[in-house]
XYZ file of C-alpha atoms in Angstrom:
756
model
C -8.633 17.080 33.957
C -9.003 17.053 37.712
C -10.632 20.462 37.779
C -13.096 19.289 35.124
C -14.017 16.397 37.311
C -14.389 18.405 40.609
C -16.326 21.231 39.046
C -19.697 19.495 38.746
C -19.378 18.214 42.318
C -18.758 21.678 43.582
C -21.776 23.096 41.627
C -23.955 20.368 43.037
C -22.821 21.082 46.700
C -23.422 24.938 46.132
C -26.889 24.065 44.734
C -27.761 21.966 47.764
C -26.535 24.625 50.252
C -28.602 27.277 48.495
C -31.630 25.067 48.605
C -31.111 24.243 52.297
C -30.763 27.972 53.236
C -33.859 28.744 51.266
C -35.863 26.096 53.151
C -34.478 27.387 56.599
C -35.631 30.948 55.658
C -38.991 29.716 54.689
C -39.372 27.789 57.979
C -38.253 30.889 59.896
C -40.659 33.171 58.100
C -43.489 30.728 58.649
C -42.718 30.686 62.364
C -42.678 34.481 62.540
C -45.915 34.656 60.594
C -47.547 32.185 63.112
C -46.341 34.327 66.049
C -47.777 37.484 64.410
C -51.094 35.678 63.742
C -51.300 34.695 67.281
C -50.474 38.167 68.513
C -53.118 39.583 66.249
C -55.614 36.995 67.398
C -54.842 37.989 70.953
C -55.317 41.722 70.062
C -58.515 40.923 68.217
C -59.837 39.091 71.281
C -58.911 42.017 73.425
C -60.740 44.290 71.072
C -63.769 41.976 71.225
C -63.627 42.119 74.999
C -64.321 45.909 74.904
C -61.168 47.725 73.741
C -61.672 51.060 72.124
C -61.054 52.585 68.760
C -57.653 53.803 69.764
C -56.434 50.244 70.467
C -57.734 49.205 67.073
C -56.097 52.141 65.297
C -52.801 51.581 67.158
C -52.834 47.913 66.282
C -53.637 48.577 62.714
C -50.731 51.033 62.504
C -48.404 48.777 64.207
C -49.396 45.842 61.906
C -48.906 48.073 58.831
C -45.487 49.120 60.049
C -44.526 45.621 60.811
C -45.771 44.346 57.442
C -43.895 47.140 55.578
C -40.637 46.505 57.531
C -41.049 42.802 56.945
C -41.613 43.359 53.266
C -38.601 45.525 52.935
C -36.403 42.898 54.575
C -37.844 40.187 52.408
C -37.395 42.324 49.249
C -33.674 43.021 50.146
C -33.028 39.293 50.929
C -34.690 38.354 47.657
C -32.652 40.854 45.700
C -29.494 39.584 47.280
C -30.461 36.009 46.499
C -31.176 37.164 42.803
C -27.805 38.826 42.540
C -26.098 35.717 43.940
C -28.062 33.403 41.643
C -27.013 35.582 38.620
C -23.432 35.473 39.641
C -23.714 31.751 40.199
C -25.330 31.372 36.769
C -22.525 33.357 35.169
C -19.983 31.177 36.917
C -21.755 28.074 35.715
C -21.895 29.363 32.200
C -18.207 30.040 32.242
C -17.512 26.642 33.705
C -19.621 25.026 31.087
C -17.820 26.885 28.290
C -14.500 25.789 29.885
C -15.727 22.221 30.159
C -16.691 22.251 26.391
C -13.373 23.552 25.450
C -11.730 21.017 27.691
C -13.836 18.295 26.046
C -12.490 19.370 22.648
C -8.965 19.313 23.890
C -9.547 16.026 25.481
C -10.930 14.630 22.293
C -7.670 15.606 20.497
C -5.757 14.055 23.344
C -7.839 10.951 23.141
C -6.984 10.688 19.323
C -3.286 11.008 20.035
C -3.524 8.528 22.946
C -5.512 6.088 20.646
C -2.805 6.215 18.156
C -0.171 5.691 20.904
C -2.209 2.811 22.373
C -2.335 1.184 18.932
C 1.413 1.429 18.726
C 1.848 0.122 22.287
C -0.574 -2.732 21.488
C 1.463 -3.787 18.514
C 4.576 -3.444 20.557
C 3.136 -5.564 23.490
C 1.945 -8.150 20.863
C 5.493 -8.295 19.546
C 6.920 -8.633 23.124
C 4.284 -11.221 24.075
C 5.313 -13.238 21.003
C 8.942 -12.996 22.073
C 8.104 -14.030 25.562
C 6.017 -16.914 24.373
C 9.029 -18.153 22.198
C 11.273 -17.690 25.188
C 8.915 -19.619 27.485
C 8.420 -22.245 25.055
C 12.216 -22.664 24.718
C 12.557 -22.775 28.562
C 9.830 -25.408 28.767
C 11.522 -27.467 26.190
C 14.811 -27.134 28.104
C 13.105 -28.147 31.382
C 11.505 -31.107 29.582
C 14.881 -32.211 28.340
C 16.240 -31.786 31.935
C 13.313 -33.830 33.421
C 13.825 -36.501 30.793
C 17.522 -36.727 31.658
C 16.763 -36.873 35.433
C 14.214 -39.583 34.792
C 16.730 -41.525 32.810
C 19.235 -41.123 35.669
C 16.613 -42.130 38.190
C 15.744 -45.284 36.135
C 19.438 -46.252 35.923
C 19.790 -45.692 39.654
C 16.751 -47.686 40.487
C 18.006 -50.621 38.264
C 21.415 -50.434 39.946
C 19.622 -50.402 43.472
C 17.598 -53.465 42.461
C 20.670 -55.152 41.307
C 22.348 -54.479 44.703
C 19.194 -55.689 46.569
C 19.388 -58.932 44.700
C 22.968 -59.276 45.503
C 22.197 -58.661 49.174
C 19.364 -61.227 49.248
C 21.811 -63.843 47.711
C 24.433 -63.009 50.254
C 21.849 -63.210 53.152
C 20.774 -66.592 51.925
C 24.289 -67.830 51.624
C 25.048 -66.618 55.129
C 22.013 -68.211 56.509
C 22.898 -71.478 54.937
C 26.466 -71.200 56.364
C 25.016 -70.604 59.875
C 22.732 -73.553 59.653
C 25.521 -75.720 58.497
C 27.632 -74.656 61.490
C 24.684 -75.226 63.867
C 24.200 -78.693 62.402
C 27.918 -79.583 62.979
C 27.815 -78.196 66.598
C 25.425 -78.835 69.505
C 21.830 -79.357 68.646
C 20.654 -77.282 71.493
C 22.506 -74.294 70.290
C 20.331 -71.338 69.174
C 20.157 -70.390 65.566
C 21.829 -67.027 65.124
C 19.908 -64.225 63.300
C 20.664 -63.210 59.791
C 22.686 -60.292 61.139
C 24.357 -62.549 63.741
C 27.326 -61.647 65.938
C 30.801 -62.063 64.523
C 32.457 -62.785 67.927
C 31.336 -66.422 68.076
C 32.877 -67.176 64.670
C 35.969 -65.205 64.664
C 37.976 -68.298 64.113
C 36.614 -68.794 60.530
C 38.278 -66.523 57.930
C 35.563 -67.096 55.433
C 32.984 -65.877 57.830
C 35.035 -62.794 58.609
C 35.394 -62.125 54.947
C 31.679 -62.530 54.454
C 30.916 -60.253 57.414
C 33.148 -57.424 56.081
C 31.513 -57.727 52.666
C 28.102 -57.681 54.338
C 29.062 -54.518 56.228
C 30.200 -52.910 53.014
C 27.114 -53.894 51.265
C 24.972 -52.554 54.015
C 26.783 -49.239 53.961
C 26.505 -49.076 50.124
C 22.748 -49.888 50.573
C 22.170 -47.168 53.081
C 24.057 -44.658 50.796
C 21.897 -45.636 47.846
C 18.749 -45.487 49.880
C 19.704 -41.983 51.137
C 20.500 -40.905 47.438
C 17.369 -42.532 46.330
C 15.235 -40.567 48.935
C 17.003 -37.316 47.844
C 16.418 -38.049 44.258
C 12.679 -38.821 44.967
C 12.318 -35.482 46.811
C 14.041 -33.684 43.987
C 11.736 -35.482 41.520
C 8.696 -34.506 43.415
C 9.767 -30.940 43.657
C 10.472 -30.956 39.944
C 7.106 -32.341 39.209
C 5.413 -29.665 41.363
C 7.394 -27.046 39.405
C 6.520 -28.594 36.197
C 2.778 -28.619 37.094
C 3.008 -24.987 38.150
C 4.814 -24.062 34.921
C 2.133 -26.021 32.894
C -0.601 -23.974 34.748
C 1.228 -20.811 33.972
C 1.954 -21.647 30.393
C -1.312 -23.286 29.562
C -2.933 -19.952 28.203
C 0.304 -19.099 26.506
C 0.289 -22.505 24.873
C -3.232 -22.108 23.871
C -2.510 -18.817 22.348
C 0.708 -20.236 20.727
C -1.480 -23.032 19.204
C -3.877 -20.424 17.727
C -0.888 -18.430 16.480
C 0.692 -21.526 15.006
C -2.645 -22.444 13.326
C -2.863 -18.941 11.939
C 0.767 -19.076 10.855
C 0.152 -22.290 9.022
C -2.840 -20.774 7.274
C -0.713 -17.749 6.376
C 2.078 -20.082 5.124
C -0.329 -21.965 2.951
C -1.781 -18.736 1.590
C 1.777 -17.431 0.960
C 2.667 -20.657 -0.881
C -0.416 -20.490 -2.991
C 0.440 -16.833 -3.834
C 4.051 -17.815 -4.554
C 2.903 -20.604 -6.918
C 0.602 -18.197 -8.673
C 3.352 -15.708 -8.829
C 5.760 -18.196 -10.308
C 3.127 -19.168 -12.910
C 2.384 -15.478 -13.816
C 6.109 -14.834 -14.048
C 6.548 -17.754 -16.370
C 3.580 -16.629 -18.483
C 5.048 -13.098 -18.575
C 8.444 -14.346 -19.562
C 7.021 -16.388 -22.396
C 4.934 -13.414 -23.588
C 7.978 -11.156 -23.482
C 10.101 -13.775 -25.239
C 7.590 -13.926 -28.022
C 7.097 -10.158 -28.202
C 10.812 -9.281 -28.246
C 12.073 -12.496 -29.909
C 15.058 -11.724 -32.172
C 17.003 -14.832 -31.425
C 16.191 -16.392 -34.815
C 19.169 -16.289 -37.240
C 16.831 -15.556 -40.074
C 15.441 -12.565 -38.295
C 18.958 -11.234 -37.315
C 20.356 -11.793 -40.852
C 17.344 -10.094 -42.468
C 17.363 -7.251 -40.010
C 21.033 -6.773 -40.443
C 20.819 -6.952 -44.208
C 18.017 -4.465 -44.232
C 19.907 -2.059 -42.139
C 23.035 -2.442 -44.241
C 21.059 -1.909 -47.538
C 19.365 1.182 -46.153
C 22.725 2.573 -45.097
C 24.235 1.773 -48.552
C 21.295 3.410 -50.301
C 21.826 6.563 -48.335
C 25.507 6.554 -49.123
C 24.729 5.916 -52.879
C 22.225 8.829 -52.959
C 24.817 11.195 -51.236
C 27.563 10.148 -53.547
C 25.396 10.380 -56.592
C 24.426 13.904 -55.729
C 28.008 14.754 -55.048
C 29.050 13.365 -58.431
C 26.328 15.188 -60.226
C 27.445 18.487 -58.679
C 31.124 17.757 -59.560
C 30.232 16.820 -63.056
C 28.209 19.998 -63.485
C 31.105 22.142 -62.234
C 33.678 20.359 -64.347
C 31.513 20.762 -67.358
C 31.119 24.487 -66.801
C 34.813 24.856 -66.364
C 35.437 22.975 -69.746
C 32.768 25.025 -71.459
C 34.405 28.232 -70.230
C 37.713 27.131 -71.668
C 36.128 26.120 -75.082
C 34.468 29.529 -75.282
C 37.773 31.345 -74.656
C 39.485 29.245 -77.492
C 36.629 29.926 -79.795
C 36.723 33.641 -79.292
C 40.423 33.702 -79.910
C 40.002 31.726 -83.188
C 37.328 34.082 -84.326
C 39.562 37.110 -83.587
C 42.467 35.560 -85.471
C 40.164 34.711 -88.348
C 38.756 38.303 -88.530
C 42.206 39.778 -88.653
C 43.158 37.490 -91.539
C 39.964 38.207 -93.536
C 39.347 41.889 -92.996
C 37.461 42.499 -96.169
C 35.854 39.230 -96.663
C 32.151 38.831 -97.203
C 29.708 39.146 -94.366
C 29.527 35.902 -92.341
C 26.413 33.936 -92.132
C 24.447 34.505 -89.102
C 24.103 31.346 -86.938
C 23.317 30.318 -83.405
C 25.985 29.025 -81.060
C 25.288 25.394 -79.931
C 26.449 24.831 -76.362
C 27.108 21.385 -74.908
C 25.303 21.791 -71.506
C 24.820 19.405 -68.644
C 21.232 18.684 -69.907
C 22.258 18.187 -73.482
C 22.995 20.393 -76.633
C 21.240 23.721 -76.596
C 21.352 26.769 -78.731
C 22.527 29.764 -76.758
C 19.795 32.310 -76.324
C 20.403 35.709 -77.844
C 18.362 37.414 -75.127
C 20.827 36.734 -72.374
C 22.595 39.871 -71.418
C 25.160 38.232 -69.208
C 26.441 35.842 -71.851
C 29.719 36.769 -73.462
C 28.657 35.631 -76.937
C 25.356 37.611 -76.671
C 27.194 40.677 -75.687
C 29.646 40.187 -78.596
C 26.686 40.185 -80.994
C 24.731 42.999 -79.428
C 27.578 45.504 -79.651
C 26.854 46.029 -83.364
C 23.996 47.993 -85.070
C 22.312 46.762 -88.284
C 23.297 50.005 -90.109
C 26.901 49.677 -89.405
C 28.852 47.604 -91.999
C 31.008 44.942 -90.477
C 34.072 45.619 -92.523
C 34.319 49.201 -91.216
C 34.038 48.145 -87.555
C 36.409 45.174 -87.593
C 39.592 47.287 -87.425
C 38.371 49.892 -85.034
C 36.471 47.724 -82.542
C 38.490 44.523 -82.651
C 40.662 45.380 -79.665
C 37.715 46.870 -77.586
C 35.526 43.814 -78.247
C 38.289 41.413 -77.393
C 38.926 43.282 -74.046
C 35.195 43.335 -73.054
C 34.798 39.697 -74.103
C 37.875 38.785 -71.964
C 36.626 40.664 -68.919
C 33.190 38.982 -69.220
C 34.810 35.568 -69.306
C 37.106 36.495 -66.412
C 34.128 37.385 -64.275
C 32.267 34.128 -65.139
C 35.463 32.105 -64.396
C 35.815 33.878 -60.973
C 32.092 33.051 -60.261
C 32.763 29.412 -61.093
C 35.866 29.324 -58.900
C 33.730 30.698 -55.862
C 30.990 28.155 -56.462
C 33.592 25.344 -56.684
C 35.251 26.574 -53.416
C 31.931 26.810 -51.690
C 31.066 23.207 -52.758
C 34.379 21.945 -51.450
C 33.751 23.610 -48.034
C 30.284 22.061 -47.776
C 31.427 18.527 -48.737
C 34.724 18.707 -47.019
C 38.035 17.743 -48.495
C 39.124 17.807 -52.108
C 36.825 16.399 -54.669
C 38.251 14.103 -57.347
C 35.879 13.021 -60.135
C 37.726 9.813 -60.967
C 37.839 8.621 -57.330
C 34.123 9.395 -56.905
C 33.293 7.509 -59.977
C 35.289 4.472 -58.807
C 33.522 4.640 -55.367
C 30.149 4.908 -57.095
C 30.791 1.917 -59.293
C 32.046 -0.165 -56.128
C 28.894 0.768 -54.210
C 26.664 -0.215 -57.078
C 28.422 -3.505 -57.295
C 27.913 -4.131 -53.555
C 24.288 -3.217 -53.878
C 23.824 -5.769 -56.591
C 25.732 -8.378 -54.589
C 23.437 -7.920 -51.521
C 20.413 -7.929 -53.727
C 21.495 -11.269 -55.191
C 22.134 -12.441 -51.608
C 18.672 -11.494 -50.553
C 17.103 -13.167 -53.570
C 19.072 -16.401 -52.940
C 17.821 -16.351 -49.211
C 14.258 -15.826 -50.263
C 14.560 -18.644 -52.792
C 16.030 -20.966 -50.197
C 13.224 -20.230 -47.692
C 10.617 -20.694 -50.398
C 12.197 -24.112 -51.364
C 12.118 -25.215 -47.723
C 8.503 -24.244 -47.240
C 9.186 -21.665 -44.534
C 7.477 -18.415 -45.380
C 6.986 -15.305 -43.339
C 3.510 -16.113 -42.027
C 4.902 -16.456 -38.472
C 5.859 -12.755 -38.502
C 2.215 -11.854 -39.086
C 1.171 -14.154 -36.241
C 3.727 -12.554 -34.004
C 2.343 -9.181 -34.767
C -1.119 -10.389 -34.069
C 0.077 -11.762 -30.663
C 1.785 -8.552 -29.834
C -1.462 -6.665 -30.510
C -3.309 -9.083 -28.225
C -0.622 -8.570 -25.586
C -1.170 -4.824 -25.879
C -4.905 -5.354 -25.381
C -4.229 -7.428 -22.265
C -1.906 -4.738 -20.907
C -4.567 -2.189 -21.468
C -7.040 -4.328 -19.581
C -4.565 -4.780 -16.691
C -4.132 -1.024 -16.462
C -7.896 -0.597 -16.306
C -8.085 -3.117 -13.519
C -5.474 -1.311 -11.709
C -7.281 1.986 -12.067
C -10.483 0.231 -10.654
C -8.340 -1.260 -7.832
C -6.989 2.307 -6.951
C -10.527 3.575 -6.980
C -11.666 0.875 -4.558
C -8.772 1.589 -2.289
C -9.703 5.235 -2.240
C -13.237 4.299 -1.287
C -11.986 1.964 1.430
C -9.722 4.742 2.689
C -12.730 7.187 2.792
C -14.802 4.580 4.673
C -11.934 3.978 7.075
C -11.678 7.737 7.784
C -15.496 7.856 8.343
C -15.324 5.017 10.783
C -12.453 6.669 12.669
C -14.400 9.835 12.911
C -17.456 7.942 14.248
C -15.314 6.134 16.765
C -13.920 9.367 18.154
C -17.320 10.871 18.146
C -18.638 7.970 20.270
C -15.669 8.294 22.601
C -16.392 12.055 23.012
C -20.116 11.473 23.646
C -19.323 8.719 26.232
C -16.754 10.975 27.950
C -19.242 13.923 27.977
C -22.019 11.636 29.329
C -19.642 10.449 32.084
C -18.582 13.952 33.036
C -21.821 15.787 32.615
C -23.676 17.100 35.712
C -26.942 15.345 36.792
C -29.038 17.770 34.881
C -28.555 20.227 32.131
C -30.725 23.226 31.487
C -31.753 22.040 28.068
C -34.956 22.895 26.253
C -37.149 20.150 25.324
C -37.728 19.587 21.575
C -40.985 18.039 20.359
C -41.068 14.666 18.652
C -42.100 14.105 15.143
C -45.452 12.635 14.229
C -45.746 8.779 14.289
C -44.103 6.206 16.318
C -40.740 7.055 17.842
C -37.507 5.117 17.645
C -37.385 4.565 21.388
C -41.060 3.329 21.336
C -40.087 0.747 18.602
C -36.993 -0.318 20.595
C -39.133 -0.810 23.766
C -41.715 -2.867 21.785
C -38.893 -5.034 20.472
C -37.564 -5.485 24.052
C -41.040 -6.544 25.301
C -42.029 -3.343 27.059
C -45.457 -2.723 25.434
C -47.362 -0.985 28.273
C -45.326 2.191 28.045
C -46.102 4.912 25.485
C -43.288 7.354 24.958
C -45.367 10.331 23.656
C -47.952 9.975 26.390
C -45.112 9.657 29.004
C -43.442 12.850 27.748
C -46.830 14.665 27.804
C -47.398 13.481 31.361
C -44.002 14.831 32.306
C -44.755 18.101 30.867
C -47.969 18.305 32.726
C -46.299 17.366 35.977
C -43.540 19.793 35.368
C -46.054 22.603 34.863
C -47.931 21.619 38.147
C -47.391 24.237 40.777
C -48.271 21.945 43.681
C -44.937 20.067 43.361
C -41.803 21.011 45.103
C -38.937 22.517 43.218
C -36.853 19.322 43.478
C -39.720 17.331 41.990
C -40.248 19.789 39.033
C -36.572 19.755 38.368
C -36.456 15.886 38.344
C -39.393 15.772 36.020
C -37.784 18.298 33.551
C -34.641 16.209 33.671
C -36.399 12.961 32.932
C -38.190 14.492 29.945
C -34.933 16.009 28.637
C -33.173 12.672 28.966
C -35.916 10.914 27.137
C -35.866 13.457 24.296
C -32.102 13.156 24.003
C -32.318 9.345 24.041
C -34.888 9.532 21.303
C -32.667 11.745 19.121
C -29.526 9.648 19.873
C -31.171 6.424 18.993
C -32.408 7.939 15.627
C -28.798 9.111 14.836
C -27.378 5.617 15.736
C -29.903 3.898 13.481
C -29.173 6.241 10.633
C -25.433 5.764 10.997
C -25.931 1.986 11.241
C -27.991 1.910 8.052
C -25.469 3.999 6.170
C -22.600 1.756 7.299
C -24.638 -1.363 6.314
C -25.306 0.054 2.845
C -21.640 0.944 2.390
C -20.626 -2.555 3.361
C -23.154 -4.028 0.916
C -21.760 -1.817 -1.922
C -18.193 -2.823 -1.029
C -19.107 -6.522 -1.132
C -20.861 -6.050 -4.466
C -17.713 -4.338 -5.847
C -15.472 -7.078 -4.507
C -17.720 -9.777 -6.231
C -17.472 -7.940 -9.465
C -13.700 -7.485 -9.134
C -13.327 -11.317 -8.442
C -15.526 -12.162 -11.461
C -13.444 -9.820 -13.712
C -10.270 -11.505 -12.337
C -11.614 -14.923 -13.248
C -12.469 -13.792 -16.758
C -8.968 -12.284 -17.193
C -7.341 -15.436 -15.979
C -9.197 -17.507 -18.480
C -8.323 -15.127 -21.208
C -4.642 -15.270 -20.033
C -4.729 -19.013 -20.159
C -6.026 -18.892 -23.711
C -3.332 -16.314 -24.751
C -0.739 -18.452 -23.120
C -1.624 -21.482 -25.101
C -1.532 -19.449 -28.382
C 1.755 -17.831 -27.397
C 3.156 -21.407 -26.664
C 2.158 -22.537 -30.058
C 3.704 -19.699 -31.779
C 6.848 -20.085 -29.612
C 7.087 -23.689 -30.786
C 6.818 -22.613 -34.387
C 9.582 -20.039 -33.915
C 11.871 -22.584 -32.350
C 11.264 -25.004 -35.203
C 12.116 -22.189 -37.759
C 15.246 -21.359 -35.683
C 16.341 -25.069 -35.603
C 15.715 -25.536 -39.352
C 17.740 -22.421 -40.281
C 20.480 -23.323 -37.915
C 20.792 -26.789 -39.469
C 20.836 -25.185 -42.832
C 23.709 -22.968 -41.823
C 25.523 -25.948 -40.357
C 25.627 -27.831 -43.608
C 28.786 -28.353 -45.381
C 27.629 -26.983 -48.625
C 28.202 -23.284 -49.011
C 25.339 -21.316 -50.583
C 26.483 -19.750 -53.724
C 25.541 -16.209 -53.266
C 27.708 -13.280 -52.725
C 30.635 -13.877 -50.241
C 30.164 -16.962 -47.939
C 30.670 -16.504 -44.125
C 33.698 -18.206 -42.637
C 33.687 -19.975 -39.246
C 34.962 -17.075 -37.227
C 32.187 -14.833 -38.500
C 29.585 -17.498 -37.839
C 30.853 -17.819 -34.149
C 30.811 -14.134 -33.717
C 27.405 -13.920 -35.070
C 26.195 -16.859 -32.697
C 27.774 -15.067 -29.684
C 26.113 -11.822 -30.571
C 22.718 -13.470 -30.911
C 23.119 -15.306 -27.630
C 24.103 -12.100 -25.904
C 21.263 -10.244 -27.241
C 18.815 -12.954 -26.250
C 20.170 -13.153 -22.708
C 20.100 -9.415 -22.302
C 16.509 -9.111 -23.573
C 15.313 -12.072 -21.357
C 16.992 -10.590 -18.291
C 15.405 -7.173 -18.850
C 11.910 -8.682 -19.388
C 12.254 -10.892 -16.279
C 13.367 -7.891 -14.135
C 10.527 -5.711 -15.527
C 7.775 -8.435 -15.112
C 8.917 -9.382 -11.495
C 8.809 -5.728 -10.571
C 5.358 -5.287 -11.928
C 4.119 -8.407 -10.395
C 5.545 -7.586 -6.980
C 3.946 -4.159 -7.125
C 0.499 -5.647 -8.010
C 0.704 -8.325 -5.359
C 1.627 -5.677 -2.756
C -1.292 -3.542 -3.714
C -3.618 -6.640 -3.687
C -2.331 -7.492 -0.101
C -2.861 -3.901 1.063
C -6.400 -3.952 -0.359
C -7.312 -7.177 1.451
C -5.740 -5.874 4.733
C -7.735 -2.780 4.550
C -10.908 -4.686 3.937
C -10.338 -6.855 6.945
C -9.591 -3.790 9.107
C -12.728 -2.076 7.954
C -14.707 -5.180 8.766
C -13.287 -5.387 12.205
C -13.889 -1.770 12.911
C -17.505 -2.012 11.759
C -18.023 -5.037 13.988
C -16.651 -3.000 16.916
C -18.971 -0.189 16.111
C -21.950 -2.532 16.069
C -21.058 -3.769 19.519
C -20.572 -0.238 20.816
C -24.042 0.690 19.314
C -25.622 -2.315 21.047
C -23.996 -1.267 24.401
C -25.304 2.256 24.029
C -28.805 0.937 23.220
C -28.694 -1.234 26.327
C -27.618 1.761 28.376
C -30.483 3.865 27.055
C -32.900 1.093 27.757
C -31.615 0.850 31.337
C -32.070 4.588 31.783
C -35.604 4.530 30.341
C -36.567 1.654 32.649
C -34.929 3.400 35.574
C -36.929 6.608 34.943
C -40.219 4.671 34.329
C -39.790 2.871 37.625
C -38.971 6.132 39.365
C -42.209 7.740 38.016
C -44.243 4.665 38.970
C -42.886 4.685 42.493
C -43.170 8.462 42.817
C -45.087 9.344 46.155
């Protein structure tokens, strides 16, 4: 930092030294040139006086030699100066690059310091508030001390006045006594003073007692006077200290008043927000109560009955399927046994009637699960079919009965054994799937019991519906509740949409805040560079655009109408190209033209930035107005929904009260099994518990949502206020920069006017 500050001054000093040396060299060469001219003139005069051709030739050669030697010396010096200037330029470029890098680093440091300063400012504010509170407490304590001292002084003054009155009364009594004694004695005797001698009246005991009392009173009076003077001095000193404290605390008290006023405003705002929050919480609770309201006994009974009926229906279906499967298995088992007995009877009948007539062909009728059916002769797996298919039409039956009876019976028995084993495997698999042993009688009894319970519950439901119909309370309020739930869902969707809009606005505010911070740091960097920059920079001059320039407009606004900026810049260019001026004058003119062009560009950038910021603020204000309008519309709609929900809630409460009174009646409704007192109490406690749980959850959820939304709203307002403050600060900084540029412009204009 220190090197960056000293480097421009060193460069300036080096430049001045080089300029001074150059001027000295020019003066020396001019002096040498004058001497040579005088010598040549003298030689010329001598030649005119009659010198010969040799003298002219010698002088010419000598002059040429001197000129050549002088030219060589000057060329060497100029080359040295050029080398020095190149090295100086290189050093200057390096110093400039170092300065630019240091400026960048300094900008980063300034950002960090800015953040630290902000933190320190907040900390100092907090400390100041603590000091103000402490000083106010001390002032209050001193006020109480002064008040106590004043009370003590008043009491002391009253006591002193009382003693003074007693003294005056005693003086009068003493004077009267002395006058009486003088009247009794000689008339020529002088009247003693009020503080008369005690030696003349030593004989009287009353006088001696009075004199002692007077002495005591005088001593007391002197002590009280001394104490009074001390208290007066202390009082004056305390008053001086109080005045000094008041002078010191006056700005703090003014600031405390402002802070108190602001605190009162914030307190009022907080109270309003709390009231609004309470109202919103109340509305939310009512909405949640209506949306999730199952506290009605009718709703609970109906819901419980529906659940129980659905569960019983599922059980009935499962048991029905199980009974069907068991019935089918049992029927197949019985059918298998019947077939075995039929085959045995046939074999016995054939053995008895070996040579009887051919039996009539007939179809076997089977009692299946789906009814009576004739057994198909195409089935190859059936035992009866296999028994019929073993014979050919050409073979007479009486010849085959004896030879094939045993074989047929064995084949038939094997076929039936395989079918029986397959049925056993199917039955075991069914037991594994259902679990436990299956008993058809138990399942049939359970099925009959479930059917009876279903019929009982159906009768109970029909009786409840009849009772509700008789009392005129239908289920229309359920439809209304569904409608209100849909409306509540729509409101929630609108609230989510508003939250998304609020988030978008917060994002835009954050972007604007970032842009403002970047502009602030850019302004700080430019001010720091302007403060540290050397008197002139080797900058090239850029031409202005056609039309009136921003600097010309600003000068016309400020009342400077005689100056034309383009003409002034052209004049500066002409003067800079003028060869009759000195180097310092040309450099100053080039610097002035460069500063004017930079001022023109800077003012244009500032105006563009200000216009963009103004447009951004207008857009933000328009969006805030739209947001406020939408908020008002939503509040009106919420009020309307609240009224409708209140009406629905009243209807639901009336239905609950009616149903509760109906349940409290002494008559027992004759449907199914009536509820006893214990069951009713359990049902009431369960309903109350469920209601409290749902209310508590809805309250917690609504409070959390409202708190989050209020925090977001506060953050948005705070960001808007910060953005407005920063915009105002930037406007003030821009105004200061404009004033600085105007001062520079007027300064250079005055310098050109007064230029010699």
